[in-house]
């Protein structure tokens, strides 16, 4: 049980000593271990022609995802265009997903904001809307001041008050900020911080985090399909993968192969996923993910402004990355 984990004083890192009360989070959310293992698509947000959230298309996507053996869904992650949604929209989308999602599927909701106060408040709202856990990204606007001390204090205060377990979110491609390894190790001791989604792609870092947190009840999720097999090799328990919005069954199959130790088959499948994954993430981004979703029978559609649709040349590039690997 997570409540049995030892929470060491944070005074050396400047938080003023032992947290006053993680008891509420412990009693309400962490009475038993939350198993994060498995594959999660960070779902996209469909919009109407007027850029309103299209809840009907969202629910149709959810029905299709319900036929795939995902562990759960991540809502209001980077691929959900969460920075472009109002707080009310963010919460409403989580509430909508919870209504459609079977009770045995885990709902992880993004609740990270720039200030600690806002993150605490949004975390509470996400929990009330039905989130089983929250995914909290590193604040980064004042990234020059976001050192280990500041980040440990931020995540500690959020976890102290959160009604549900907290998953740390490291995504340096978007934040231009790496959550320091020492801070992750320190935070892993908190009874209400259950894991980390790491999208940086540094396998040595992921392996070291797993190694240094092995005495804690702490779980690491790969943040991209491109290095999912490698992450499993060094001890990750699953992945939050943009490509799962498009090739969800295939990523669940890769998980199955890795978990069962069928590494040669896993290697072949992993290699076919690398280029499509790169195309819908670091190369062409969310507009490409949404375009690919359309090709595979999901509602992707346009992004909310100022994100722009793909050019014709980019669309052809995207199609090539999928077709050359046998997916189209």
mmCIF file of C-alpha atoms in Angstrom:
data_model
loop_
_atom_site.group_PDB
_atom_site.id
_atom_site.type_symbol
_atom_site.label_atom_id
_atom_site.label_comp_id
_atom_site.label_asym_id
_atom_site.label_seq_id
_atom_site.Cartn_x
_atom_site.Cartn_y
_atom_site.Cartn_z
ATOM 1 C CA UNK A 1 0.000 0.000 0.000
ATOM 2 C CA UNK A 2 1.233 3.434 -0.856
ATOM 3 C CA UNK A 3 0.396 4.766 2.596
ATOM 4 C CA UNK A 4 3.054 2.499 4.016
ATOM 5 C CA UNK A 5 5.786 4.173 1.985
ATOM 6 C CA UNK A 6 8.182 6.302 3.964
ATOM 7 C CA UNK A 7 7.943 10.028 3.238
ATOM 8 C CA UNK A 8 11.236 11.621 4.181
ATOM 9 C CA UNK A 9 11.481 15.259 5.171
ATOM 10 C CA UNK A 10 12.069 17.689 2.336
ATOM 11 C CA UNK A 11 13.803 20.317 4.432
ATOM 12 C CA UNK A 12 17.176 19.920 2.644
ATOM 13 C CA UNK A 13 15.492 20.977 -0.593
ATOM 14 C CA UNK A 14 13.883 24.034 0.928
ATOM 15 C CA UNK A 15 10.254 23.055 1.427
ATOM 16 C CA UNK A 16 10.292 23.804 5.147
ATOM 17 C CA UNK A 17 10.295 20.300 6.576
ATOM 18 C CA UNK A 18 7.778 17.488 6.654
ATOM 19 C CA UNK A 19 4.578 18.126 4.670
ATOM 20 C CA UNK A 20 1.773 19.113 7.020
ATOM 21 C CA UNK A 21 -0.775 16.608 5.775
ATOM 22 C CA UNK A 22 -0.687 14.113 2.987
ATOM 23 C CA UNK A 23 -3.217 12.164 5.039
ATOM 24 C CA UNK A 24 -6.204 13.299 2.976
ATOM 25 C CA UNK A 25 -4.629 12.137 -0.264
ATOM 26 C CA UNK A 26 -3.448 8.948 1.413
ATOM 27 C CA UNK A 27 -6.843 8.081 2.837
ATOM 28 C CA UNK A 28 -8.926 8.999 -0.192
ATOM 29 C CA UNK A 29 -6.727 7.929 -3.069
ATOM 30 C CA UNK A 30 -3.758 5.868 -2.025
ATOM 31 C CA UNK A 31 -5.266 3.217 0.231
ATOM 32 C CA UNK A 32 -4.201 0.614 -2.314
ATOM 33 C CA UNK A 33 -1.621 0.557 -5.072
ATOM 34 C CA UNK A 34 -2.682 2.088 -8.366
ATOM 35 C CA UNK A 35 -1.323 -0.166 -11.085
ATOM 36 C CA UNK A 36 -0.305 1.969 -14.068
ATOM 37 C CA UNK A 37 0.999 -0.867 -16.251
ATOM 38 C CA UNK A 38 -0.302 -0.864 -19.816
ATOM 39 C CA UNK A 39 -0.856 1.344 -22.854
ATOM 40 C CA UNK A 40 -2.701 4.677 -22.854
ATOM 41 C CA UNK A 41 -3.540 6.887 -25.813
ATOM 42 C CA UNK A 42 -3.319 10.591 -24.923
ATOM 43 C CA UNK A 43 -6.562 11.298 -26.712
ATOM 44 C CA UNK A 44 -7.053 14.110 -29.200
ATOM 45 C CA UNK A 45 -9.811 16.708 -28.852
ATOM 46 C CA UNK A 46 -12.123 16.949 -31.891
ATOM 47 C CA UNK A 47 -13.432 20.389 -32.804
ATOM 48 C CA UNK A 48 -16.331 21.653 -34.891
ATOM 49 C CA UNK A 49 -15.861 23.989 -37.843
ATOM 50 C CA UNK A 50 -16.282 26.863 -35.367
ATOM 51 C CA UNK A 51 -13.538 25.394 -33.135
ATOM 52 C CA UNK A 52 -15.933 24.339 -30.380
ATOM 53 C CA UNK A 53 -15.256 21.001 -28.718
ATOM 54 C CA UNK A 54 -17.168 18.364 -30.700
ATOM 55 C CA UNK A 55 -18.466 16.104 -27.950
ATOM 56 C CA UNK A 56 -20.368 13.830 -30.327
ATOM 57 C CA UNK A 57 -17.234 12.989 -32.304
ATOM 58 C CA UNK A 58 -15.301 12.607 -29.057
ATOM 59 C CA UNK A 59 -17.788 10.016 -27.839
ATOM 60 C CA UNK A 60 -17.627 8.176 -31.167
ATOM 61 C CA UNK A 61 -13.852 7.958 -30.810
ATOM 62 C CA UNK A 62 -14.274 6.689 -27.265
ATOM 63 C CA UNK A 63 -16.593 3.925 -28.445
ATOM 64 C CA UNK A 64 -13.949 2.723 -30.893
ATOM 65 C CA UNK A 65 -11.183 2.912 -28.300
ATOM 66 C CA UNK A 66 -13.382 0.792 -26.055
ATOM 67 C CA UNK A 67 -12.762 -2.200 -28.339
ATOM 68 C CA UNK A 68 -8.970 -1.986 -27.842
ATOM 69 C CA UNK A 69 -7.288 -3.462 -24.733
ATOM 70 C CA UNK A 70 -5.920 -0.175 -23.412
ATOM 71 C CA UNK A 71 -5.217 0.130 -19.692
ATOM 72 C CA UNK A 72 -6.966 3.470 -19.831
ATOM 73 C CA UNK A 73 -6.927 6.915 -21.430
ATOM 74 C CA UNK A 74 -4.977 10.089 -20.825
ATOM 75 C CA UNK A 75 -7.173 13.160 -21.195
ATOM 76 C CA UNK A 76 -5.872 16.730 -21.468
ATOM 77 C CA UNK A 77 -2.341 15.743 -22.379
ATOM 78 C CA UNK A 78 -0.258 17.502 -25.004
ATOM 79 C CA UNK A 79 -2.072 15.759 -27.855
ATOM 80 C CA UNK A 80 -5.416 16.914 -26.482
ATOM 81 C CA UNK A 81 -4.379 20.545 -27.148
ATOM 82 C CA UNK A 82 -4.969 21.294 -23.489
ATOM 83 C CA UNK A 83 -3.177 24.694 -23.564
ATOM 84 C CA UNK A 84 -5.806 25.882 -26.048
ATOM 85 C CA UNK A 85 -8.818 24.792 -23.991
ATOM 86 C CA UNK A 86 -10.418 26.840 -21.255
ATOM 87 C CA UNK A 87 -10.435 25.323 -17.791
ATOM 88 C CA UNK A 88 -14.167 24.679 -18.106
ATOM 89 C CA UNK A 89 -13.611 22.830 -21.387
ATOM 90 C CA UNK A 90 -10.795 20.796 -19.874
ATOM 91 C CA UNK A 91 -12.988 19.653 -17.002
ATOM 92 C CA UNK A 92 -16.013 19.034 -19.244
ATOM 93 C CA UNK A 93 -13.959 16.816 -21.558
ATOM 94 C CA UNK A 94 -12.757 14.756 -18.596
ATOM 95 C CA UNK A 95 -16.314 14.452 -17.326
ATOM 96 C CA UNK A 96 -17.505 13.326 -20.774
ATOM 97 C CA UNK A 97 -14.777 10.713 -21.034
ATOM 98 C CA UNK A 98 -15.541 9.376 -17.562
ATOM 99 C CA UNK A 99 -19.188 8.841 -18.498
ATOM 100 C CA UNK A 100 -18.207 6.778 -21.541
ATOM 101 C CA UNK A 101 -15.234 4.940 -20.092
ATOM 102 C CA UNK A 102 -15.827 1.543 -18.447
ATOM 103 C CA UNK A 103 -15.200 1.546 -14.716
ATOM 104 C CA UNK A 104 -12.273 -0.855 -15.068
ATOM 105 C CA UNK A 105 -10.387 1.542 -17.369
ATOM 106 C CA UNK A 106 -8.128 4.124 -15.768
ATOM 107 C CA UNK A 107 -8.651 7.803 -16.546
ATOM 108 C CA UNK A 108 -5.542 9.941 -16.131
ATOM 109 C CA UNK A 109 -6.228 13.670 -16.496
ATOM 110 C CA UNK A 110 -3.734 16.443 -17.147
ATOM 111 C CA UNK A 111 -3.927 19.078 -14.414
ATOM 112 C CA UNK A 112 -0.592 20.875 -14.627
ATOM 113 C CA UNK A 113 -0.654 24.674 -14.594
ATOM 114 C CA UNK A 114 2.067 27.277 -14.273
ATOM 115 C CA UNK A 115 1.391 28.107 -10.631
ATOM 116 C CA UNK A 116 1.200 25.633 -7.783
ATOM 117 C CA UNK A 117 -2.050 27.194 -6.577
ATOM 118 C CA UNK A 118 -3.760 26.776 -9.960
ATOM 119 C CA UNK A 119 -2.473 23.202 -10.283
ATOM 120 C CA UNK A 120 -3.872 22.287 -6.874
ATOM 121 C CA UNK A 121 -7.252 23.742 -7.777
ATOM 122 C CA UNK A 122 -7.439 22.104 -11.209
ATOM 123 C CA UNK A 123 -6.315 18.785 -9.743
ATOM 124 C CA UNK A 124 -9.225 18.875 -7.332
ATOM 125 C CA UNK A 125 -11.630 19.648 -10.178
ATOM 126 C CA UNK A 126 -10.259 16.816 -12.318
ATOM 127 C CA UNK A 127 -10.693 14.382 -9.448
ATOM 128 C CA UNK A 128 -14.264 15.553 -8.948
ATOM 129 C CA UNK A 129 -14.899 15.083 -12.686
ATOM 130 C CA UNK A 130 -13.889 11.439 -12.435
ATOM 131 C CA UNK A 131 -10.128 11.217 -12.912
ATOM 132 C CA UNK A 132 -8.476 8.221 -11.251
ATOM 133 C CA UNK A 133 -5.092 9.949 -11.336
ATOM 134 C CA UNK A 134 -3.646 13.246 -12.533
ATOM 135 C CA UNK A 135 -0.734 13.847 -14.877
ATOM 136 C CA UNK A 136 1.141 16.967 -13.784
ATOM 137 C CA UNK A 137 3.524 18.601 -16.235
ATOM 138 C CA UNK A 138 6.477 20.694 -15.104
ATOM 139 C CA UNK A 139 5.745 24.441 -14.923
ATOM 140 C CA UNK A 140 8.080 26.079 -17.394
ATOM 141 C CA UNK A 141 7.269 29.715 -18.176
ATOM 142 C CA UNK A 142 9.962 30.847 -15.741
ATOM 143 C CA UNK A 143 12.117 27.872 -16.619
ATOM 144 C CA UNK A 144 15.324 29.619 -15.589
ATOM 145 C CA UNK A 145 14.080 29.477 -11.992
ATOM 146 C CA UNK A 146 12.575 26.007 -12.160
ATOM 147 C CA UNK A 147 15.452 24.168 -10.501
ATOM 148 C CA UNK A 148 15.140 20.983 -8.476
ATOM 149 C CA UNK A 149 14.236 22.840 -5.299
ATOM 150 C CA UNK A 150 11.363 24.728 -6.921
ATOM 151 C CA UNK A 151 10.026 21.673 -8.726
ATOM 152 C CA UNK A 152 10.184 19.420 -5.672
ATOM 153 C CA UNK A 153 8.268 22.009 -3.674
ATOM 154 C CA UNK A 154 5.692 22.403 -6.466
ATOM 155 C CA UNK A 155 4.995 18.694 -6.936
ATOM 156 C CA UNK A 156 5.015 18.054 -3.194
ATOM 157 C CA UNK A 157 2.341 20.664 -2.530
ATOM 158 C CA UNK A 158 0.217 19.303 -5.367
ATOM 159 C CA UNK A 159 0.565 15.723 -4.143
ATOM 160 C CA UNK A 160 -0.105 16.723 -0.529
ATOM 161 C CA UNK A 161 -3.505 18.108 -1.429
ATOM 162 C CA UNK A 162 -4.524 15.897 -4.357
ATOM 163 C CA UNK A 163 -7.513 13.599 -3.765
ATOM 164 C CA UNK A 164 -6.086 11.170 -6.361
ATOM 165 C CA UNK A 165 -2.606 9.793 -7.108
ATOM 166 C CA UNK A 166 -0.174 12.023 -9.010
ATOM 167 C CA UNK A 167 1.947 11.057 -12.020
ATOM 168 C CA UNK A 168 4.851 13.356 -12.842
ATOM 169 C CA UNK A 169 5.142 14.449 -16.483
ATOM 170 C CA UNK A 170 8.500 15.187 -18.079
ATOM 171 C CA UNK A 171 8.195 16.485 -21.670
ATOM 172 C CA UNK A 172 11.262 18.605 -22.476
ATOM 173 C CA UNK A 173 10.340 18.950 -26.167
ATOM 174 C CA UNK A 174 7.394 21.139 -25.101
ATOM 175 C CA UNK A 175 8.668 22.693 -21.891
ATOM 176 C CA UNK A 176 12.393 23.082 -22.730
ATOM 177 C CA UNK A 177 12.865 21.854 -19.173
ATOM 178 C CA UNK A 178 14.056 18.491 -17.876
ATOM 179 C CA UNK A 179 12.698 17.339 -14.540
ATOM 180 C CA UNK A 180 15.994 16.611 -12.732
ATOM 181 C CA UNK A 181 16.686 12.971 -11.992
ATOM 182 C CA UNK A 182 17.473 13.710 -8.343
ATOM 183 C CA UNK A 183 14.128 15.484 -8.006
ATOM 184 C CA UNK A 184 12.291 12.482 -9.483
ATOM 185 C CA UNK A 185 14.038 10.134 -7.068
ATOM 186 C CA UNK A 186 13.205 12.396 -4.128
ATOM 187 C CA UNK A 187 9.571 12.771 -5.181
ATOM 188 C CA UNK A 188 9.211 9.023 -5.687
ATOM 189 C CA UNK A 189 9.194 8.725 -1.882
ATOM 190 C CA UNK A 190 5.967 10.707 -1.594
ATOM 191 C CA UNK A 191 3.040 8.368 -0.802
ATOM 192 C CA UNK A 192 0.747 10.079 -3.309
ATOM 193 C CA UNK A 193 3.187 10.285 -6.239
ATOM 194 C CA UNK A 194 2.914 6.943 -8.001
ATOM 195 C CA UNK A 195 4.923 7.360 -11.167
ATOM 196 C CA UNK A 196 6.426 9.308 -14.033
ATOM 197 C CA UNK A 197 5.608 9.716 -17.693
ATOM 198 C CA UNK A 198 8.929 10.477 -19.378
ATOM 199 C CA UNK A 199 8.748 11.715 -22.965
ATOM 200 C CA UNK A 200 12.391 12.715 -23.256
ATOM 201 C CA UNK A 201 13.481 9.499 -24.943
ATOM 202 C CA UNK A 202 16.707 9.101 -22.961
ATOM 203 C CA UNK A 203 16.731 5.378 -22.221
ATOM 204 C CA UNK A 204 19.717 5.603 -19.888
ATOM 205 C CA UNK A 205 17.810 8.171 -17.822
ATOM 206 C CA UNK A 206 14.672 6.007 -17.757
ATOM 207 C CA UNK A 207 16.696 2.979 -16.720
ATOM 208 C CA UNK A 208 18.451 4.941 -14.001
ATOM 209 C CA UNK A 209 15.162 6.276 -12.641
ATOM 210 C CA UNK A 210 13.786 2.736 -12.471
ATOM 211 C CA UNK A 211 16.969 1.584 -10.738
ATOM 212 C CA UNK A 212 17.076 4.427 -8.212
ATOM 213 C CA UNK A 213 13.374 4.154 -7.307
ATOM 214 C CA UNK A 214 13.184 0.368 -7.077
ATOM 215 C CA UNK A 215 12.717 0.469 -3.309
ATOM 216 C CA UNK A 216 9.650 2.690 -3.778
ATOM 217 C CA UNK A 217 6.239 1.842 -5.176
ATOM 218 C CA UNK A 218 7.039 3.969 -8.230
ATOM 219 C CA UNK A 219 6.233 3.223 -11.874
ATOM 220 C CA UNK A 220 7.683 4.674 -15.075
ATOM 221 C CA UNK A 221 5.731 5.086 -18.320
ATOM 222 C CA UNK A 222 7.389 5.684 -21.674
ATOM 223 C CA UNK A 223 6.085 8.883 -23.216
ATOM 224 C CA UNK A 224 6.377 7.808 -26.844
ATOM 225 C CA UNK A 225 5.901 4.740 -29.016
ATOM 226 C CA UNK A 226 9.304 5.249 -30.633
ATOM 227 C CA UNK A 227 11.190 3.921 -27.618
ATOM 228 C CA UNK A 228 8.504 1.760 -26.012
ATOM 229 C CA UNK A 229 10.334 -1.557 -26.360
ATOM 230 C CA UNK A 230 13.581 -0.051 -25.100
ATOM 231 C CA UNK A 231 11.745 1.400 -22.105
ATOM 232 C CA UNK A 232 10.282 -2.003 -21.274
ATOM 233 C CA UNK A 233 13.792 -3.449 -21.461
ATOM 234 C CA UNK A 234 15.001 -1.140 -18.679
ATOM 235 C CA UNK A 235 11.972 -1.554 -16.430
ATOM 236 C CA UNK A 236 9.155 0.727 -17.588
ATOM 237 C CA UNK A 237 5.658 -0.647 -16.991
ATOM 238 C CA UNK A 238 3.820 0.851 -19.958
ATOM 239 C CA UNK A 239 3.466 3.808 -22.244
ATOM 240 C CA UNK A 240 1.437 6.924 -22.944
ATOM 241 C CA UNK A 241 1.835 7.044 -26.709
ATOM 242 C CA UNK A 242 0.384 9.492 -29.228
ATOM 243 C CA UNK A 243 0.519 6.797 -31.903
ATOM 244 C CA UNK A 244 -1.935 4.724 -29.864
ATOM 245 C CA UNK A 245 -4.639 7.093 -31.114
ATOM 246 C CA UNK A 246 -4.034 5.572 -34.556
ATOM 247 C CA UNK A 247 -2.392 2.165 -34.087
ATOM 248 C CA UNK A 248 -3.751 1.254 -30.685
ATOM 249 C CA UNK A 249 -4.048 -2.492 -31.209
ATOM 250 C CA UNK A 250 -0.525 -2.669 -32.541
ATOM 251 C CA UNK A 251 0.896 -0.886 -29.506
ATOM 252 C CA UNK A 252 -1.039 -3.159 -27.175
ATOM 253 C CA UNK A 253 0.437 -6.084 -29.095
ATOM 254 C CA UNK A 254 3.920 -4.637 -28.638
ATOM 255 C CA UNK A 255 3.226 -4.398 -24.919
ATOM 256 C CA UNK A 256 2.110 -8.040 -24.856
ATOM 257 C CA UNK A 257 5.230 -9.195 -26.691
ATOM 258 C CA UNK A 258 7.519 -7.277 -24.344
ATOM 259 C CA UNK A 259 5.807 -8.459 -21.185
ATOM 260 C CA UNK A 260 5.911 -12.080 -22.380
ATOM 261 C CA UNK A 261 9.583 -11.847 -23.329
ATOM 262 C CA UNK A 262 9.092 -12.385 -27.059
ATOM 263 C CA UNK A 263 11.782 -9.877 -27.890
ATOM 264 C CA UNK A 264 12.498 -10.805 -31.517
ATOM 265 C CA UNK A 265 8.844 -10.366 -32.496
ATOM 266 C CA UNK A 266 8.721 -7.190 -30.443
ATOM 267 C CA UNK A 267 11.797 -5.830 -32.229
ATOM 268 C CA UNK A 268 10.231 -6.342 -35.664
ATOM 269 C CA UNK A 269 7.020 -4.580 -34.643
ATOM 270 C CA UNK A 270 8.856 -1.771 -32.831
ATOM 271 C CA UNK A 271 10.924 -0.984 -35.915
ATOM 272 C CA UNK A 272 7.779 -0.569 -38.043
ATOM 273 C CA UNK A 273 6.397 1.947 -35.536
ATOM 274 C CA UNK A 274 9.393 4.266 -35.278
ATOM 275 C CA UNK A 275 8.853 6.373 -38.420
ATOM 276 C CA UNK A 276 5.060 6.759 -38.122
ATOM 277 C CA UNK A 277 5.523 7.724 -34.485
ATOM 278 C CA UNK A 278 8.151 10.341 -35.301
ATOM 279 C CA UNK A 279 5.872 11.778 -37.984
ATOM 280 C CA UNK A 280 2.927 12.354 -35.592
ATOM 281 C CA UNK A 281 5.110 13.682 -32.784
ATOM 282 C CA UNK A 282 8.395 15.569 -33.185
ATOM 283 C CA UNK A 283 8.299 15.997 -36.980
ATOM 284 C CA UNK A 284 4.762 17.142 -37.774
ATOM 285 C CA UNK A 285 2.993 17.193 -34.429
ATOM 286 C CA UNK A 286 -0.676 17.215 -33.462
ATOM 287 C CA UNK A 287 -1.992 18.236 -36.922
ATOM 288 C CA UNK A 288 -0.350 15.096 -38.318
ATOM 289 C CA UNK A 289 -1.775 12.928 -35.556
ATOM 290 C CA UNK A 290 -5.251 14.200 -36.316
ATOM 291 C CA UNK A 291 -4.807 13.636 -40.038
ATOM 292 C CA UNK A 292 -3.637 10.071 -39.449
ATOM 293 C CA UNK A 293 -6.633 9.462 -37.212
ATOM 294 C CA UNK A 294 -8.901 10.336 -40.141
ATOM 295 C CA UNK A 295 -7.153 7.746 -42.338
ATOM 296 C CA UNK A 296 -7.679 5.048 -39.717
ATOM 297 C CA UNK A 297 -11.370 5.661 -39.078
ATOM 298 C CA UNK A 298 -11.266 8.056 -36.126
ATOM 299 C CA UNK A 299 -12.357 11.665 -35.819
ATOM 300 C CA UNK A 300 -9.275 13.850 -35.854
ATOM 301 C CA UNK A 301 -10.154 16.928 -37.823
ATOM 302 C CA UNK A 302 -8.661 20.374 -37.534
ATOM 303 C CA UNK A 303 -6.719 21.739 -34.603
ATOM 304 C CA UNK A 304 -7.695 24.835 -32.695
ATOM 305 C CA UNK A 305 -5.960 28.003 -33.861
ATOM 306 C CA UNK A 306 -3.126 28.957 -33.965
ATOM 307 C CA UNK A 307 -2.131 25.394 -34.869
ATOM 308 C CA UNK A 308 -2.359 25.087 -38.636
ATOM 309 C CA UNK A 309 -3.358 22.119 -40.826
ATOM 310 C CA UNK A 310 -0.693 20.231 -42.713
ATOM 311 C CA UNK A 311 0.428 21.481 -46.086
ATOM 312 C CA UNK A 312 0.013 19.177 -49.067
ATOM 313 C CA UNK A 313 3.717 18.331 -48.945
ATOM 314 C CA UNK A 314 3.503 17.506 -45.231
ATOM 315 C CA UNK A 315 0.437 15.330 -45.825
ATOM 316 C CA UNK A 316 2.311 13.358 -48.469
ATOM 317 C CA UNK A 317 5.289 13.020 -46.150
ATOM 318 C CA UNK A 318 3.011 11.707 -43.418
ATOM 319 C CA UNK A 319 1.365 9.207 -45.751
ATOM 320 C CA UNK A 320 4.765 8.008 -46.854
ATOM 321 C CA UNK A 321 5.889 7.315 -43.284
ATOM 322 C CA UNK A 322 2.851 5.113 -42.720
ATOM 323 C CA UNK A 323 2.743 3.400 -46.124
ATOM 324 C CA UNK A 324 6.469 2.588 -46.247
ATOM 325 C CA UNK A 325 6.053 0.657 -43.020
ATOM 326 C CA UNK A 326 3.015 -1.259 -44.203
ATOM 327 C CA UNK A 327 0.293 0.589 -42.299
ATOM 328 C CA UNK A 328 -1.447 2.172 -45.304
#
